[in-house]
Amino acid sequence: MDAPDDRVVELLRGARRIAALTGAGVSTAAGIPDFRGPRGLYVTRQYDPEKTFDIGCFDRDPTYFFAFARDFVRLVERVKPTVTHRLLAALEAQDRLEAVITQNIDGLHQKAGSRRVLEVHGSVRSGHCRGCGKGYGYEALKAKILGEPIARCDACGGVVKPDIVFFGEAVQEMDRASRAAARADVFLVIGSSLTVYPAALLPQHASGRVVVVNRGPVEMASADWLRIDEAADSFFARVAPGLHLPRLAQDEPLGA
Ligand SMILES: [Zn+2]
């Protein structure tokens, strides 16, 4: 193990209150394409991001969105949490990780066993009717997305929208995310190049040490941050033995 590895192991072993911000890089390792990357879901499947996640388009005609949603749910059902997802769940099980703040909408942190997950861009694990507000859990929502051209509400026949944050909608949980960042003695940024706001500003709230594990450039990086320019999974697979985690949490149902 070289010096940066040792430094991260030392920081994480000494930390009592860790918070993490995870981005697309954590999910790409599981097989979920980066929405914004050059080989992203939109490009490979020809979904236009502006149109897919535009609330005006959705309310006029949600057919386009539900074509994407069917592909996405089938993909999410297939993929498994990575080493990184499971390592964060194991840190939480030790009661040393206060929150995983994620920009991902795939529910893989919960599938890995994490419970303290702040999904700032929402997720596909629940949905609400645009007409009457009735809420739907994952299994009911999934059945509608996979079984109907447009997911319709049982109560009023309105359109059921998954709780993904669309363009023009407010991001969620930012107050809790900012507080978790401010309280953390170690703030991990994993698989994010910090280009999507306002989540990208969270490291600025951190009072403790900021550790960035991301392959490629990172926006607004401070000289004080410890930077690991490497894919999260290869990095954490290498340092995990030094962290003496009790277990890497098991696979759990997405709807749990
Ligand atoms: Zn309804």
PDB file of C-alpha atoms and ligand atoms in Angstrom:
ATOM      1  CA  MET A   1       0.000   0.000   0.000  1.00  0.00           C
ATOM      2  CA  ASP A   2       1.384   3.413  -0.891  1.00  0.00           C
ATOM      3  CA  ALA A   3       1.162   6.658   1.097  1.00  0.00           C
ATOM      4  CA  PRO A   4      -2.258   7.999  -0.068  1.00  0.00           C
ATOM      5  CA  ASP A   5      -3.835   4.580   0.647  1.00  0.00           C
ATOM      6  CA  ASP A   6      -2.326   4.580   4.143  1.00  0.00           C
ATOM      7  CA  ARG A   7      -3.537   8.119   4.753  1.00  0.00           C
ATOM      8  CA  VAL A   8      -7.143   7.283   3.787  1.00  0.00           C
ATOM      9  CA  VAL A   9      -7.117   4.106   5.895  1.00  0.00           C
ATOM     10  CA  GLU A  10      -5.776   6.070   8.851  1.00  0.00           C
ATOM     11  CA  LEU A  11      -8.430   8.805   8.418  1.00  0.00           C
ATOM     12  CA  LEU A  12     -11.308   6.332   8.072  1.00  0.00           C
ATOM     13  CA  ARG A  13     -10.160   4.180  10.993  1.00  0.00           C
ATOM     14  CA  GLY A  14      -9.943   7.246  13.208  1.00  0.00           C
ATOM     15  CA  ALA A  15     -13.224   8.790  12.026  1.00  0.00           C
ATOM     16  CA  ARG A  16     -16.288   8.731  14.264  1.00  0.00           C
ATOM     17  CA  ARG A  17     -18.696  10.657  12.071  1.00  0.00           C
ATOM     18  CA  ILE A  18     -18.262  10.036   8.368  1.00  0.00           C
ATOM     19  CA  ALA A  19     -20.488  11.454   5.642  1.00  0.00           C
ATOM     20  CA  ALA A  20     -20.266  10.537   1.975  1.00  0.00           C
ATOM     21  CA  LEU A  21     -21.438  12.119  -1.257  1.00  0.00           C
ATOM     22  CA  THR A  22     -21.750   9.630  -4.107  1.00  0.00           C
ATOM     23  CA  GLY A  23     -22.170  10.338  -7.803  1.00  0.00           C
ATOM     24  CA  ALA A  24     -22.543   8.473 -11.072  1.00  0.00           C
ATOM     25  CA  GLY A  25     -19.090   6.861 -10.806  1.00  0.00           C
ATOM     26  CA  VAL A  26     -20.318   4.641  -7.971  1.00  0.00           C
ATOM     27  CA  SER A  27     -23.186   3.263 -10.063  1.00  0.00           C
ATOM     28  CA  THR A  28     -21.340   2.923 -13.380  1.00  0.00           C
ATOM     29  CA  ALA A  29     -19.224   0.228 -11.714  1.00  0.00           C
ATOM     30  CA  ALA A  30     -22.473  -1.679 -11.067  1.00  0.00           C
ATOM     31  CA  GLY A  31     -23.472  -1.357 -14.733  1.00  0.00           C
ATOM     32  CA  ILE A  32     -25.726   1.719 -14.567  1.00  0.00           C
ATOM     33  CA  PRO A  33     -24.622   4.103 -17.343  1.00  0.00           C
ATOM     34  CA  ASP A  34     -23.667   7.655 -16.446  1.00  0.00           C
ATOM     35  CA  PHE A  35     -26.612   9.771 -17.576  1.00  0.00           C
ATOM     36  CA  ARG A  36     -24.320  12.583 -18.572  1.00  0.00           C
ATOM     37  CA  GLY A  37     -21.308  10.658 -19.826  1.00  0.00           C
ATOM     38  CA  PRO A  38     -20.417  10.149 -23.486  1.00  0.00           C
ATOM     39  CA  ARG A  39     -21.728   6.561 -23.350  1.00  0.00           C
ATOM     40  CA  GLY A  40     -24.673   7.439 -21.134  1.00  0.00           C
ATOM     41  CA  LEU A  41     -28.139   5.921 -21.133  1.00  0.00           C
ATOM     42  CA  TYR A  42     -29.472   8.807 -23.163  1.00  0.00           C
ATOM     43  CA  VAL A  43     -26.869   8.417 -25.845  1.00  0.00           C
ATOM     44  CA  THR A  44     -26.920   4.639 -26.083  1.00  0.00           C
ATOM     45  CA  ARG A  45     -30.712   4.390 -25.936  1.00  0.00           C
ATOM     46  CA  GLN A  46     -31.392   7.747 -27.555  1.00  0.00           C
ATOM     47  CA  TYR A  47     -33.196   9.268 -24.617  1.00  0.00           C
ATOM     48  CA  ASP A  48     -32.828  13.010 -24.648  1.00  0.00           C
ATOM     49  CA  PRO A  49     -32.150  14.098 -21.032  1.00  0.00           C
ATOM     50  CA  GLU A  50     -33.841  17.480 -21.501  1.00  0.00           C
ATOM     51  CA  LYS A  51     -37.031  15.785 -22.652  1.00  0.00           C
ATOM     52  CA  THR A  52     -36.952  12.724 -20.368  1.00  0.00           C
ATOM     53  CA  PHE A  53     -36.744  14.696 -17.131  1.00  0.00           C
ATOM     54  CA  ASP A  54     -38.702  17.797 -18.129  1.00  0.00           C
ATOM     55  CA  ILE A  55     -41.795  18.169 -15.959  1.00  0.00           C
ATOM     56  CA  GLY A  56     -43.646  20.146 -18.651  1.00  0.00           C
ATOM     57  CA  CYS A  57     -43.053  17.370 -21.220  1.00  0.00           C
ATOM     58  CA  PHE A  58     -44.081  14.801 -18.610  1.00  0.00           C
ATOM     59  CA  ASP A  59     -47.386  16.503 -17.875  1.00  0.00           C
ATOM     60  CA  ARG A  60     -48.181  17.012 -21.578  1.00  0.00           C
ATOM     61  CA  ASP A  61     -47.309  13.424 -22.576  1.00  0.00           C
ATOM     62  CA  PRO A  62     -45.505  11.045 -20.201  1.00  0.00           C
ATOM     63  CA  THR A  63     -45.122   8.285 -22.856  1.00  0.00           C
ATOM     64  CA  TYR A  64     -41.515   9.258 -23.583  1.00  0.00           C
ATOM     65  CA  PHE A  65     -40.548   9.251 -19.912  1.00  0.00           C
ATOM     66  CA  PHE A  66     -42.143   5.844 -19.282  1.00  0.00           C
ATOM     67  CA  ALA A  67     -40.206   4.297 -22.189  1.00  0.00           C
ATOM     68  CA  PHE A  68     -37.050   5.403 -20.348  1.00  0.00           C
ATOM     69  CA  ALA A  69     -38.477   4.301 -16.968  1.00  0.00           C
ATOM     70  CA  ARG A  70     -39.170   0.756 -18.229  1.00  0.00           C
ATOM     71  CA  ASP A  71     -35.570   0.389 -19.437  1.00  0.00           C
ATOM     72  CA  PHE A  72     -34.223   1.912 -16.245  1.00  0.00           C
ATOM     73  CA  VAL A  73     -36.271  -0.274 -13.871  1.00  0.00           C
ATOM     74  CA  ARG A  74     -35.296  -3.431 -15.788  1.00  0.00           C
ATOM     75  CA  LEU A  75     -31.655  -2.379 -15.469  1.00  0.00           C
ATOM     76  CA  VAL A  76     -31.920  -1.521 -11.763  1.00  0.00           C
ATOM     77  CA  GLU A  77     -33.546  -4.910 -11.096  1.00  0.00           C
ATOM     78  CA  ARG A  78     -30.567  -6.647 -12.694  1.00  0.00           C
ATOM     79  CA  VAL A  79     -27.611  -4.843 -11.141  1.00  0.00           C
ATOM     80  CA  LYS A  80     -25.933  -5.523  -7.806  1.00  0.00           C
ATOM     81  CA  PRO A  81     -24.303  -3.126  -5.346  1.00  0.00           C
ATOM     82  CA  THR A  82     -20.554  -2.684  -5.740  1.00  0.00           C
ATOM     83  CA  VAL A  83     -17.711  -2.932  -3.237  1.00  0.00           C
ATOM     84  CA  THR A  84     -18.116   0.806  -2.631  1.00  0.00           C
ATOM     85  CA  HIS A  85     -21.860   0.551  -1.892  1.00  0.00           C
ATOM     86  CA  ARG A  86     -21.238  -2.351   0.480  1.00  0.00           C
ATOM     87  CA  LEU A  87     -18.310  -0.663   2.203  1.00  0.00           C
ATOM     88  CA  LEU A  88     -20.438   2.410   2.978  1.00  0.00           C
ATOM     89  CA  ALA A  89     -23.190   0.136   4.357  1.00  0.00           C
ATOM     90  CA  ALA A  90     -20.617  -1.626   6.552  1.00  0.00           C
ATOM     91  CA  LEU A  91     -19.371   1.717   7.943  1.00  0.00           C
ATOM     92  CA  GLU A  92     -22.989   2.587   8.765  1.00  0.00           C
ATOM     93  CA  ALA A  93     -23.439  -0.782  10.483  1.00  0.00           C
ATOM     94  CA  GLN A  94     -20.501   0.211  12.725  1.00  0.00           C
ATOM     95  CA  ASP A  95     -22.396   3.423  13.490  1.00  0.00           C
ATOM     96  CA  ARG A  96     -19.549   5.525  12.132  1.00  0.00           C
ATOM     97  CA  LEU A  97     -21.239   6.752   8.981  1.00  0.00           C
ATOM     98  CA  GLU A  98     -23.899   9.381   9.515  1.00  0.00           C
ATOM     99  CA  ALA A  99     -25.229   9.767   5.990  1.00  0.00           C
ATOM    100  CA  VAL A 100     -24.754   8.750   2.385  1.00  0.00           C
ATOM    101  CA  ILE A 101     -25.796  11.679   0.259  1.00  0.00           C
ATOM    102  CA  THR A 102     -26.302  10.456  -3.289  1.00  0.00           C
ATOM    103  CA  GLN A 103     -26.943  12.025  -6.662  1.00  0.00           C
ATOM    104  CA  ASN A 104     -27.935   8.593  -8.001  1.00  0.00           C
ATOM    105  CA  ILE A 105     -31.566   7.535  -8.386  1.00  0.00           C
ATOM    106  CA  ASP A 106     -31.065   3.757  -8.589  1.00  0.00           C
ATOM    107  CA  GLY A 107     -31.498   2.729  -4.931  1.00  0.00           C
ATOM    108  CA  LEU A 108     -28.239   0.730  -4.907  1.00  0.00           C
ATOM    109  CA  HIS A 109     -27.161   2.094  -1.514  1.00  0.00           C
ATOM    110  CA  GLN A 110     -30.338   0.715   0.067  1.00  0.00           C
ATOM    111  CA  LYS A 111     -29.865  -2.544  -1.812  1.00  0.00           C
ATOM    112  CA  ALA A 112     -26.428  -2.782  -0.186  1.00  0.00           C
ATOM    113  CA  GLY A 113     -27.978  -2.291   3.275  1.00  0.00           C
ATOM    114  CA  SER A 114     -27.566   1.466   3.841  1.00  0.00           C
ATOM    115  CA  ARG A 115     -30.464   3.112   5.672  1.00  0.00           C
ATOM    116  CA  ARG A 116     -29.192   6.657   6.202  1.00  0.00           C
ATOM    117  CA  VAL A 117     -29.433   7.626   2.539  1.00  0.00           C
ATOM    118  CA  LEU A 118     -30.244  11.158   1.412  1.00  0.00           C
ATOM    119  CA  GLU A 119     -31.299  10.999  -2.239  1.00  0.00           C
ATOM    120  CA  VAL A 120     -30.913  14.596  -3.370  1.00  0.00           C
ATOM    121  CA  HIS A 121     -32.139  13.786  -6.896  1.00  0.00           C
ATOM    122  CA  GLY A 122     -34.884  11.449  -5.640  1.00  0.00           C
ATOM    123  CA  SER A 123     -35.243   7.831  -6.758  1.00  0.00           C
ATOM    124  CA  VAL A 124     -37.325   5.262  -8.590  1.00  0.00           C
ATOM    125  CA  ARG A 125     -38.122   3.469  -5.316  1.00  0.00           C
ATOM    126  CA  SER A 126     -41.372   5.370  -4.797  1.00  0.00           C
ATOM    127  CA  GLY A 127     -43.821   7.530  -6.712  1.00  0.00           C
ATOM    128  CA  HIS A 128     -46.800   9.839  -6.331  1.00  0.00           C
ATOM    129  CA  CYS A 129     -49.929  10.499  -8.372  1.00  0.00           C
ATOM    130  CA  ARG A 130     -49.856  13.864 -10.169  1.00  0.00           C
ATOM    131  CA  GLY A 131     -53.632  14.055  -9.717  1.00  0.00           C
ATOM    132  CA  CYS A 132     -54.525  13.112  -6.135  1.00  0.00           C
ATOM    133  CA  GLY A 133     -51.095  12.759  -4.510  1.00  0.00           C
ATOM    134  CA  LYS A 134     -51.523   9.073  -3.608  1.00  0.00           C
ATOM    135  CA  GLY A 135     -48.152   7.495  -2.792  1.00  0.00           C
ATOM    136  CA  TYR A 136     -46.839   4.216  -4.235  1.00  0.00           C
ATOM    137  CA  GLY A 137     -44.061   1.996  -2.903  1.00  0.00           C
ATOM    138  CA  TYR A 138     -41.495   0.367  -5.135  1.00  0.00           C
ATOM    139  CA  GLU A 139     -43.251  -2.934  -5.870  1.00  0.00           C
ATOM    140  CA  ALA A 140     -46.543  -1.281  -6.868  1.00  0.00           C
ATOM    141  CA  LEU A 141     -44.731   1.378  -8.882  1.00  0.00           C
ATOM    142  CA  LYS A 142     -42.534  -1.195 -10.605  1.00  0.00           C
ATOM    143  CA  ALA A 143     -45.600  -3.274 -11.613  1.00  0.00           C
ATOM    144  CA  LYS A 144     -47.195  -0.196 -13.144  1.00  0.00           C
ATOM    145  CA  ILE A 145     -44.040   0.934 -14.986  1.00  0.00           C
ATOM    146  CA  LEU A 146     -43.362  -2.524 -16.434  1.00  0.00           C
ATOM    147  CA  GLY A 147     -46.982  -3.490 -17.065  1.00  0.00           C
ATOM    148  CA  GLU A 148     -48.630  -0.343 -18.420  1.00  0.00           C
ATOM    149  CA  PRO A 149     -47.648   2.151 -21.162  1.00  0.00           C
ATOM    150  CA  ILE A 150     -48.239   4.946 -18.618  1.00  0.00           C
ATOM    151  CA  ALA A 151     -48.363   4.302 -14.854  1.00  0.00           C
ATOM    152  CA  ARG A 152     -51.897   5.212 -13.733  1.00  0.00           C
ATOM    153  CA  CYS A 153     -53.232   5.867 -10.232  1.00  0.00           C
ATOM    154  CA  ASP A 154     -55.596   3.235  -8.755  1.00  0.00           C
ATOM    155  CA  ALA A 155     -57.579   5.945  -6.973  1.00  0.00           C
ATOM    156  CA  CYS A 156     -58.130   8.602  -9.649  1.00  0.00           C
ATOM    157  CA  GLY A 157     -56.604   7.421 -12.934  1.00  0.00           C
ATOM    158  CA  GLY A 158     -54.030  10.228 -12.852  1.00  0.00           C
ATOM    159  CA  VAL A 159     -50.416   9.698 -13.898  1.00  0.00           C
ATOM    160  CA  VAL A 160     -48.074   8.279 -11.237  1.00  0.00           C
ATOM    161  CA  LYS A 161     -44.682   9.980 -11.375  1.00  0.00           C
ATOM    162  CA  PRO A 162     -41.653   8.270  -9.816  1.00  0.00           C
ATOM    163  CA  ASP A 163     -40.064  10.467  -7.147  1.00  0.00           C
ATOM    164  CA  ILE A 164     -37.110  11.380  -9.375  1.00  0.00           C
ATOM    165  CA  VAL A 165     -36.208  15.070  -9.244  1.00  0.00           C
ATOM    166  CA  PHE A 166     -36.923  16.477 -12.712  1.00  0.00           C
ATOM    167  CA  PHE A 167     -35.367  19.597 -14.205  1.00  0.00           C
ATOM    168  CA  GLY A 168     -37.031  22.598 -12.624  1.00  0.00           C
ATOM    169  CA  GLU A 169     -37.983  20.659  -9.472  1.00  0.00           C
ATOM    170  CA  ALA A 170     -36.317  21.340  -6.130  1.00  0.00           C
ATOM    171  CA  VAL A 171     -33.558  18.967  -5.023  1.00  0.00           C
ATOM    172  CA  GLN A 172     -34.397  17.069  -1.847  1.00  0.00           C
ATOM    173  CA  GLU A 173     -32.825  16.711   1.589  1.00  0.00           C
ATOM    174  CA  MET A 174     -30.258  19.479   1.062  1.00  0.00           C
ATOM    175  CA  ASP A 175     -30.653  20.859   4.610  1.00  0.00           C
ATOM    176  CA  ARG A 176     -29.967  17.464   6.135  1.00  0.00           C
ATOM    177  CA  ALA A 177     -27.148  16.875   3.662  1.00  0.00           C
ATOM    178  CA  SER A 178     -25.506  20.219   4.533  1.00  0.00           C
ATOM    179  CA  ARG A 179     -25.770  19.471   8.264  1.00  0.00           C
ATOM    180  CA  ALA A 180     -24.272  16.004   7.787  1.00  0.00           C
ATOM    181  CA  ALA A 181     -21.388  17.518   5.788  1.00  0.00           C
ATOM    182  CA  ALA A 182     -20.787  20.205   8.413  1.00  0.00           C
ATOM    183  CA  ARG A 183     -20.701  17.697  11.295  1.00  0.00           C
ATOM    184  CA  ALA A 184     -18.557  15.056   9.611  1.00  0.00           C
ATOM    185  CA  ASP A 185     -14.968  14.537  10.711  1.00  0.00           C
ATOM    186  CA  VAL A 186     -14.333  12.914   7.317  1.00  0.00           C
ATOM    187  CA  PHE A 187     -16.351  13.864   4.240  1.00  0.00           C
ATOM    188  CA  LEU A 188     -15.949  11.414   1.369  1.00  0.00           C
ATOM    189  CA  VAL A 189     -16.713  12.424  -2.206  1.00  0.00           C
ATOM    190  CA  ILE A 190     -16.925   9.256  -4.305  1.00  0.00           C
ATOM    191  CA  GLY A 191     -17.449   8.916  -8.044  1.00  0.00           C
ATOM    192  CA  SER A 192     -18.477  12.527  -8.554  1.00  0.00           C
ATOM    193  CA  SER A 193     -16.687  15.221 -10.528  1.00  0.00           C
ATOM    194  CA  LEU A 194     -18.731  17.822  -8.565  1.00  0.00           C
ATOM    195  CA  THR A 195     -20.309  19.390 -11.630  1.00  0.00           C
ATOM    196  CA  VAL A 196     -23.991  19.111 -10.629  1.00  0.00           C
ATOM    197  CA  TYR A 197     -25.344  21.764  -8.287  1.00  0.00           C
ATOM    198  CA  PRO A 198     -26.222  22.239  -5.504  1.00  0.00           C
ATOM    199  CA  ALA A 199     -24.794  18.886  -4.335  1.00  0.00           C
ATOM    200  CA  ALA A 200     -21.399  19.961  -5.710  1.00  0.00           C
ATOM    201  CA  LEU A 201     -21.239  22.665  -3.032  1.00  0.00           C
ATOM    202  CA  LEU A 202     -21.529  20.200  -0.126  1.00  0.00           C
ATOM    203  CA  PRO A 203     -17.758  19.707   0.339  1.00  0.00           C
ATOM    204  CA  GLN A 204     -17.542  23.455   1.004  1.00  0.00           C
ATOM    205  CA  HIS A 205     -19.738  22.870   4.089  1.00  0.00           C
ATOM    206  CA  ALA A 206     -17.412  20.209   5.458  1.00  0.00           C
ATOM    207  CA  SER A 207     -15.538  21.141   8.624  1.00  0.00           C
ATOM    208  CA  GLY A 208     -13.524  17.904   8.694  1.00  0.00           C
ATOM    209  CA  ARG A 209     -11.139  16.374   6.203  1.00  0.00           C
ATOM    210  CA  VAL A 210     -12.407  16.032   2.628  1.00  0.00           C
ATOM    211  CA  VAL A 211     -11.326  12.929   0.726  1.00  0.00           C
ATOM    212  CA  VAL A 212     -12.180  12.702  -2.985  1.00  0.00           C
ATOM    213  CA  VAL A 213     -12.065   9.325  -4.728  1.00  0.00           C
ATOM    214  CA  ASN A 214     -12.862   9.955  -8.385  1.00  0.00           C
ATOM    215  CA  ARG A 215     -11.206   9.033 -11.651  1.00  0.00           C
ATOM    216  CA  GLY A 216     -10.697  12.211 -13.629  1.00  0.00           C
ATOM    217  CA  PRO A 217     -10.865  15.927 -12.885  1.00  0.00           C
ATOM    218  CA  VAL A 218     -12.931  17.407 -10.051  1.00  0.00           C
ATOM    219  CA  GLU A 219     -14.428  20.906 -10.137  1.00  0.00           C
ATOM    220  CA  MET A 220     -13.411  23.497  -7.557  1.00  0.00           C
ATOM    221  CA  ALA A 221     -11.070  21.092  -5.804  1.00  0.00           C
ATOM    222  CA  SER A 222      -9.327  22.636  -2.823  1.00  0.00           C
ATOM    223  CA  ALA A 223      -5.617  22.108  -2.155  1.00  0.00           C
ATOM    224  CA  ASP A 224      -6.599  20.883   1.332  1.00  0.00           C
ATOM    225  CA  TRP A 225      -8.514  17.914  -0.035  1.00  0.00           C
ATOM    226  CA  LEU A 226      -6.963  14.484  -0.210  1.00  0.00           C
ATOM    227  CA  ARG A 227      -7.415  13.428  -3.846  1.00  0.00           C
ATOM    228  CA  ILE A 228      -7.401   9.851  -5.114  1.00  0.00           C
ATOM    229  CA  ASP A 229      -7.585   9.861  -8.930  1.00  0.00           C
ATOM    230  CA  GLU A 230      -8.854   6.319  -9.345  1.00  0.00           C
ATOM    231  CA  ALA A 231     -12.110   4.401  -9.859  1.00  0.00           C
ATOM    232  CA  ALA A 232     -13.833   3.993  -6.492  1.00  0.00           C
ATOM    233  CA  ASP A 233     -14.183   0.220  -6.628  1.00  0.00           C
ATOM    234  CA  SER A 234     -10.551  -0.569  -7.348  1.00  0.00           C
ATOM    235  CA  PHE A 235      -9.469   1.870  -4.648  1.00  0.00           C
ATOM    236  CA  PHE A 236     -11.848   0.653  -1.933  1.00  0.00           C
ATOM    237  CA  ALA A 237     -11.293  -3.025  -2.793  1.00  0.00           C
ATOM    238  CA  ARG A 238      -7.588  -2.421  -2.116  1.00  0.00           C
ATOM    239  CA  VAL A 239      -7.936  -0.476   1.149  1.00  0.00           C
ATOM    240  CA  ALA A 240     -10.962  -2.360   2.603  1.00  0.00           C
ATOM    241  CA  PRO A 241      -8.894  -5.047   4.392  1.00  0.00           C
ATOM    242  CA  GLY A 242      -7.100  -2.312   6.349  1.00  0.00           C
ATOM    243  CA  LEU A 243     -10.408  -0.925   7.614  1.00  0.00           C
ATOM    244  CA  HIS A 244     -11.272  -4.069   9.614  1.00  0.00           C
ATOM    245  CA  LEU A 245     -14.956  -3.848   8.800  1.00  0.00           C
ATOM    246  CA  PRO A 246     -17.116  -6.498  10.491  1.00  0.00           C
ATOM    247  CA  ARG A 247     -18.765  -7.479   7.239  1.00  0.00           C
ATOM    248  CA  LEU A 248     -19.671  -6.056   3.877  1.00  0.00           C
ATOM    249  CA  ALA A 249     -23.440  -5.932   4.096  1.00  0.00           C
ATOM    250  CA  GLN A 250     -25.500  -8.425   2.150  1.00  0.00           C
ATOM    251  CA  ASP A 251     -27.672  -7.835  -0.864  1.00  0.00           C
ATOM    252  CA  GLU A 252     -31.148  -6.729   0.160  1.00  0.00           C
ATOM    253  CA  PRO A 253     -34.359  -6.196  -1.805  1.00  0.00           C
ATOM    254  CA  LEU A 254     -34.552  -2.801  -3.475  1.00  0.00           C
ATOM    255  CA  GLY A 255     -37.971  -2.037  -2.007  1.00  0.00           C
ATOM    256  CA  ALA A 256     -36.871  -2.633   1.612  1.00  0.00           C
TER     257      ALA A 256
HETATM  258 ZN    ZN B   1     -54.458   9.670  -8.052  1.00  0.00          ZN
END
